[in-house]
Amino acid sequence: MEELKSTITERRRNTRNKMFRYIYDSEKPVSKQQIAGALGYSLPTVHQNIAELLAAGLIRPGEVQKSTGGRPAVGYTVDEKIRYSVGIAVSASQLRMIITDIKQNEIAFKRIDLESADGSDTGEQIAGELDKFLAENSIDSGRLLGVGVTFPGVIDQERDSIVLSPTLGMKDISLSAVRKPIPFPVFIENDSTSGGAAEWLGLTQKEREEDFVYLFLENGIGGAVFINGKPYLGSCGRSGEFGHMCIVPGGRQCNCGKKGCLEAYCSAFRFTRDLGITAEQFFEGVRAGSEDYAALLDEILDYLAIGINNLRMAFDCNVILGGFVSRLIEPYLPDLRKRVAARNTFGDCAEYLKPGKYPTKAGMMGVAWHFTEQFINEI
Ligand SMILES: [Zn+2]
């Protein structure tokens, strides 16, 4: 496999990159003629770049199916296995890991129960588990672009710190200390921001033209604001902390130390901490006819509707739900939409409220994409 030529003009690199992206975005192999037609390049230009991408092992030949019959033309497609990325989500009791290929397909997933995640040895724990995970799946570490890690907390890249994670009970944890034991490039991101990035990836090209707000429902509640396909992080990297919007002044105690936050009413801790059962068990109980559970669900949906309507009032765009609680409340989405619509000052439609495509793995998907995107940008 040859290295891609790097001593080329910016214009030539641009052409090569556009061509790779076109092949990457095409679901089926595309012929040189199709590429030339779609991008407006001459056939010799396409030919030269295809030769270079083939020699570097970035694309491989495949058959273009012709509708008119006859001999199929040779086409080109991205070789999914050229590189891999890892996404890891750190939560209060677990590490969850996925390996993705260059096309963002999930290659492997693993969940590991943790004794505790207080931040002091998170890097070591990740390094040890990652080593096993890669070996179990025979991943050539030379092809691993990097390891993305999400935390449910405020991350300040400039100060190199996990400033605060009420869910994990962490404060001022150094990002470098987490990175150090991991023998690969490491990128650390807030879980909701990464989750939003995964949802953005799952949108069609047309849908990507619209901005959206992402509401992430897990043990904590977070979120992200995506404008022009990029997260709006805010002045202090704390945008989208929707879990700590006050919805009941002086209300229930929140993990953050304040009272009446959305998180205190609608997070999975309502089941796990308050009732001592899993979120799944709670919803099974609702289905089995428990009146107490039904009353609690009714309360949760009402408060969630307040939070969602507040987001709609503030941002006037689609609201995408994510996190494992969103998967469990999906059967109640029509009900939730009704409650949300009833609160809307300007209209009675709540179709803007949408279920996410990756309710349980969005954070890992999004943070793994960080390295894949970087790789594609550099072709
Ligand atoms: Zn709070």
PDB file of C-alpha atoms in Angstrom, residues 202-324:
ATOM      1  CA  GLY A 202     -27.755   9.875  10.748  1.00  0.00           C
ATOM      2  CA  LEU A 203     -29.670  12.692   9.006  1.00  0.00           C
ATOM      3  CA  THR A 204     -30.157  12.824   5.240  1.00  0.00           C
ATOM      4  CA  GLN A 205     -28.345  15.572   3.306  1.00  0.00           C
ATOM      5  CA  LYS A 206     -31.651  17.464   3.127  1.00  0.00           C
ATOM      6  CA  GLU A 207     -32.337  17.108   6.850  1.00  0.00           C
ATOM      7  CA  ARG A 208     -28.847  18.361   7.626  1.00  0.00           C
ATOM      8  CA  GLU A 209     -29.833  21.766   6.270  1.00  0.00           C
ATOM      9  CA  GLU A 210     -31.987  22.270   9.364  1.00  0.00           C
ATOM     10  CA  ASP A 211     -30.584  23.102  12.789  1.00  0.00           C
ATOM     11  CA  PHE A 212     -31.678  20.989  15.720  1.00  0.00           C
ATOM     12  CA  VAL A 213     -31.563  20.644  19.471  1.00  0.00           C
ATOM     13  CA  TYR A 214     -30.682  17.290  21.008  1.00  0.00           C
ATOM     14  CA  LEU A 215     -32.107  16.239  24.362  1.00  0.00           C
ATOM     15  CA  PHE A 216     -30.183  13.393  25.946  1.00  0.00           C
ATOM     16  CA  LEU A 217     -32.074  11.390  28.586  1.00  0.00           C
ATOM     17  CA  GLU A 218     -30.022   9.017  30.726  1.00  0.00           C
ATOM     18  CA  ASN A 219     -29.018   8.982  34.412  1.00  0.00           C
ATOM     19  CA  GLY A 220     -28.311  12.640  33.855  1.00  0.00           C
ATOM     20  CA  ILE A 221     -30.000  14.871  31.313  1.00  0.00           C
ATOM     21  CA  GLY A 222     -27.894  16.781  28.851  1.00  0.00           C
ATOM     22  CA  GLY A 223     -28.204  18.128  25.396  1.00  0.00           C
ATOM     23  CA  ALA A 224     -26.598  19.885  22.495  1.00  0.00           C
ATOM     24  CA  VAL A 225     -27.433  22.620  20.025  1.00  0.00           C
ATOM     25  CA  PHE A 226     -26.434  21.933  16.415  1.00  0.00           C
ATOM     26  CA  ILE A 227     -26.196  24.922  14.108  1.00  0.00           C
ATOM     27  CA  ASN A 228     -25.034  24.392  10.525  1.00  0.00           C
ATOM     28  CA  GLY A 229     -24.035  20.842  11.457  1.00  0.00           C
ATOM     29  CA  LYS A 230     -21.711  21.934  14.267  1.00  0.00           C
ATOM     30  CA  PRO A 231     -22.327  21.991  18.003  1.00  0.00           C
ATOM     31  CA  TYR A 232     -22.736  25.428  19.512  1.00  0.00           C
ATOM     32  CA  LEU A 233     -20.675  25.055  22.682  1.00  0.00           C
ATOM     33  CA  GLY A 234     -21.264  28.423  24.327  1.00  0.00           C
ATOM     34  CA  SER A 235     -18.791  30.758  26.031  1.00  0.00           C
ATOM     35  CA  CYS A 236     -17.801  28.227  28.710  1.00  0.00           C
ATOM     36  CA  GLY A 237     -18.560  24.956  26.907  1.00  0.00           C
ATOM     37  CA  ARG A 238     -21.739  24.573  28.921  1.00  0.00           C
ATOM     38  CA  SER A 239     -24.385  25.050  26.262  1.00  0.00           C
ATOM     39  CA  GLY A 240     -27.118  22.440  26.084  1.00  0.00           C
ATOM     40  CA  GLU A 241     -27.092  21.663  29.821  1.00  0.00           C
ATOM     41  CA  PHE A 242     -30.847  21.323  29.576  1.00  0.00           C
ATOM     42  CA  GLY A 243     -30.975  18.964  32.558  1.00  0.00           C
ATOM     43  CA  HIS A 244     -30.300  21.920  34.829  1.00  0.00           C
ATOM     44  CA  MET A 245     -32.991  24.221  33.508  1.00  0.00           C
ATOM     45  CA  CYS A 246     -35.224  24.951  36.454  1.00  0.00           C
ATOM     46  CA  ILE A 247     -38.767  23.775  35.767  1.00  0.00           C
ATOM     47  CA  VAL A 248     -40.089  23.814  39.361  1.00  0.00           C
ATOM     48  CA  PRO A 249     -38.722  26.649  41.557  1.00  0.00           C
ATOM     49  CA  GLY A 250     -37.757  25.162  44.922  1.00  0.00           C
ATOM     50  CA  GLY A 251     -38.666  21.678  43.654  1.00  0.00           C
ATOM     51  CA  ARG A 252     -36.926  18.315  43.896  1.00  0.00           C
ATOM     52  CA  GLN A 253     -33.266  18.191  44.840  1.00  0.00           C
ATOM     53  CA  CYS A 254     -30.978  17.822  41.801  1.00  0.00           C
ATOM     54  CA  ASN A 255     -27.533  16.140  41.622  1.00  0.00           C
ATOM     55  CA  CYS A 256     -26.072  19.539  40.801  1.00  0.00           C
ATOM     56  CA  GLY A 257     -26.953  20.930  44.237  1.00  0.00           C
ATOM     57  CA  LYS A 258     -29.824  23.118  43.027  1.00  0.00           C
ATOM     58  CA  LYS A 259     -33.519  22.407  43.233  1.00  0.00           C
ATOM     59  CA  GLY A 260     -36.219  21.859  40.641  1.00  0.00           C
ATOM     60  CA  CYS A 261     -34.014  21.018  37.645  1.00  0.00           C
ATOM     61  CA  LEU A 262     -35.454  19.016  34.727  1.00  0.00           C
ATOM     62  CA  GLU A 263     -32.937  16.276  35.569  1.00  0.00           C
ATOM     63  CA  ALA A 264     -34.393  15.895  39.071  1.00  0.00           C
ATOM     64  CA  TYR A 265     -37.771  15.057  37.510  1.00  0.00           C
ATOM     65  CA  CYS A 266     -37.029  13.141  34.325  1.00  0.00           C
ATOM     66  CA  SER A 267     -33.712  11.268  34.602  1.00  0.00           C
ATOM     67  CA  ALA A 268     -33.370   7.492  34.937  1.00  0.00           C
ATOM     68  CA  PHE A 269     -32.482   8.020  38.605  1.00  0.00           C
ATOM     69  CA  ARG A 270     -36.239   8.333  39.174  1.00  0.00           C
ATOM     70  CA  PHE A 271     -36.328   4.541  38.721  1.00  0.00           C
ATOM     71  CA  THR A 272     -32.896   3.354  39.731  1.00  0.00           C
ATOM     72  CA  ARG A 273     -32.212   5.559  42.741  1.00  0.00           C
ATOM     73  CA  ASP A 274     -35.731   6.316  43.949  1.00  0.00           C
ATOM     74  CA  LEU A 275     -37.386   2.952  43.275  1.00  0.00           C
ATOM     75  CA  GLY A 276     -34.341   0.684  43.238  1.00  0.00           C
ATOM     76  CA  ILE A 277     -35.249  -0.890  39.900  1.00  0.00           C
ATOM     77  CA  THR A 278     -33.888  -0.568  36.376  1.00  0.00           C
ATOM     78  CA  ALA A 279     -35.523   1.722  33.848  1.00  0.00           C
ATOM     79  CA  GLU A 280     -36.537  -1.376  31.872  1.00  0.00           C
ATOM     80  CA  GLN A 281     -38.236  -2.879  34.942  1.00  0.00           C
ATOM     81  CA  PHE A 282     -40.105   0.358  35.509  1.00  0.00           C
ATOM     82  CA  PHE A 283     -41.560   0.378  31.992  1.00  0.00           C
ATOM     83  CA  GLU A 284     -42.403  -3.325  32.263  1.00  0.00           C
ATOM     84  CA  GLY A 285     -44.282  -2.448  35.449  1.00  0.00           C
ATOM     85  CA  VAL A 286     -46.219   0.284  33.624  1.00  0.00           C
ATOM     86  CA  ARG A 287     -47.170  -2.188  30.899  1.00  0.00           C
ATOM     87  CA  ALA A 288     -48.164  -4.755  33.514  1.00  0.00           C
ATOM     88  CA  GLY A 289     -50.680  -2.249  34.911  1.00  0.00           C
ATOM     89  CA  SER A 290     -48.974  -0.818  38.010  1.00  0.00           C
ATOM     90  CA  GLU A 291     -50.974   2.256  38.989  1.00  0.00           C
ATOM     91  CA  ASP A 292     -48.106   3.759  40.983  1.00  0.00           C
ATOM     92  CA  TYR A 293     -45.728   3.433  38.074  1.00  0.00           C
ATOM     93  CA  ALA A 294     -48.328   4.811  35.653  1.00  0.00           C
ATOM     94  CA  ALA A 295     -48.782   7.858  37.912  1.00  0.00           C
ATOM     95  CA  LEU A 296     -45.019   8.426  38.018  1.00  0.00           C
ATOM     96  CA  LEU A 297     -44.749   8.070  34.233  1.00  0.00           C
ATOM     97  CA  ASP A 298     -47.576  10.585  33.863  1.00  0.00           C
ATOM     98  CA  GLU A 299     -45.637  13.034  36.043  1.00  0.00           C
ATOM     99  CA  ILE A 300     -42.375  12.435  34.157  1.00  0.00           C
ATOM    100  CA  LEU A 301     -44.037  12.978  30.756  1.00  0.00           C
ATOM    101  CA  ASP A 302     -45.621  16.202  32.011  1.00  0.00           C
ATOM    102  CA  TYR A 303     -42.317  17.631  33.224  1.00  0.00           C
ATOM    103  CA  LEU A 304     -40.543  16.443  30.112  1.00  0.00           C
ATOM    104  CA  ALA A 305     -43.157  18.272  28.037  1.00  0.00           C
ATOM    105  CA  ILE A 306     -42.367  21.473  29.944  1.00  0.00           C
ATOM    106  CA  GLY A 307     -38.651  21.053  29.202  1.00  0.00           C
ATOM    107  CA  ILE A 308     -39.207  20.243  25.537  1.00  0.00           C
ATOM    108  CA  ASN A 309     -41.602  23.147  25.042  1.00  0.00           C
ATOM    109  CA  ASN A 310     -39.023  25.464  26.643  1.00  0.00           C
ATOM    110  CA  LEU A 311     -36.462  24.254  24.099  1.00  0.00           C
ATOM    111  CA  ARG A 312     -38.893  24.852  21.255  1.00  0.00           C
ATOM    112  CA  MET A 313     -39.625  28.356  22.541  1.00  0.00           C
ATOM    113  CA  ALA A 314     -35.902  29.128  22.828  1.00  0.00           C
ATOM    114  CA  PHE A 315     -34.661  27.602  19.586  1.00  0.00           C
ATOM    115  CA  ASP A 316     -37.662  27.190  17.241  1.00  0.00           C
ATOM    116  CA  CYS A 317     -36.196  24.091  15.603  1.00  0.00           C
ATOM    117  CA  ASN A 318     -36.488  20.293  15.683  1.00  0.00           C
ATOM    118  CA  VAL A 319     -35.899  18.596  19.007  1.00  0.00           C
ATOM    119  CA  ILE A 320     -34.321  15.139  18.730  1.00  0.00           C
ATOM    120  CA  LEU A 321     -34.545  12.803  21.717  1.00  0.00           C
ATOM    121  CA  GLY A 322     -31.632  10.550  22.637  1.00  0.00           C
ATOM    122  CA  GLY A 323     -30.252   8.451  25.463  1.00  0.00           C
ATOM    123  CA  PHE A 324     -31.511   5.082  26.712  1.00  0.00           C
TER     124      PHE A 324
END
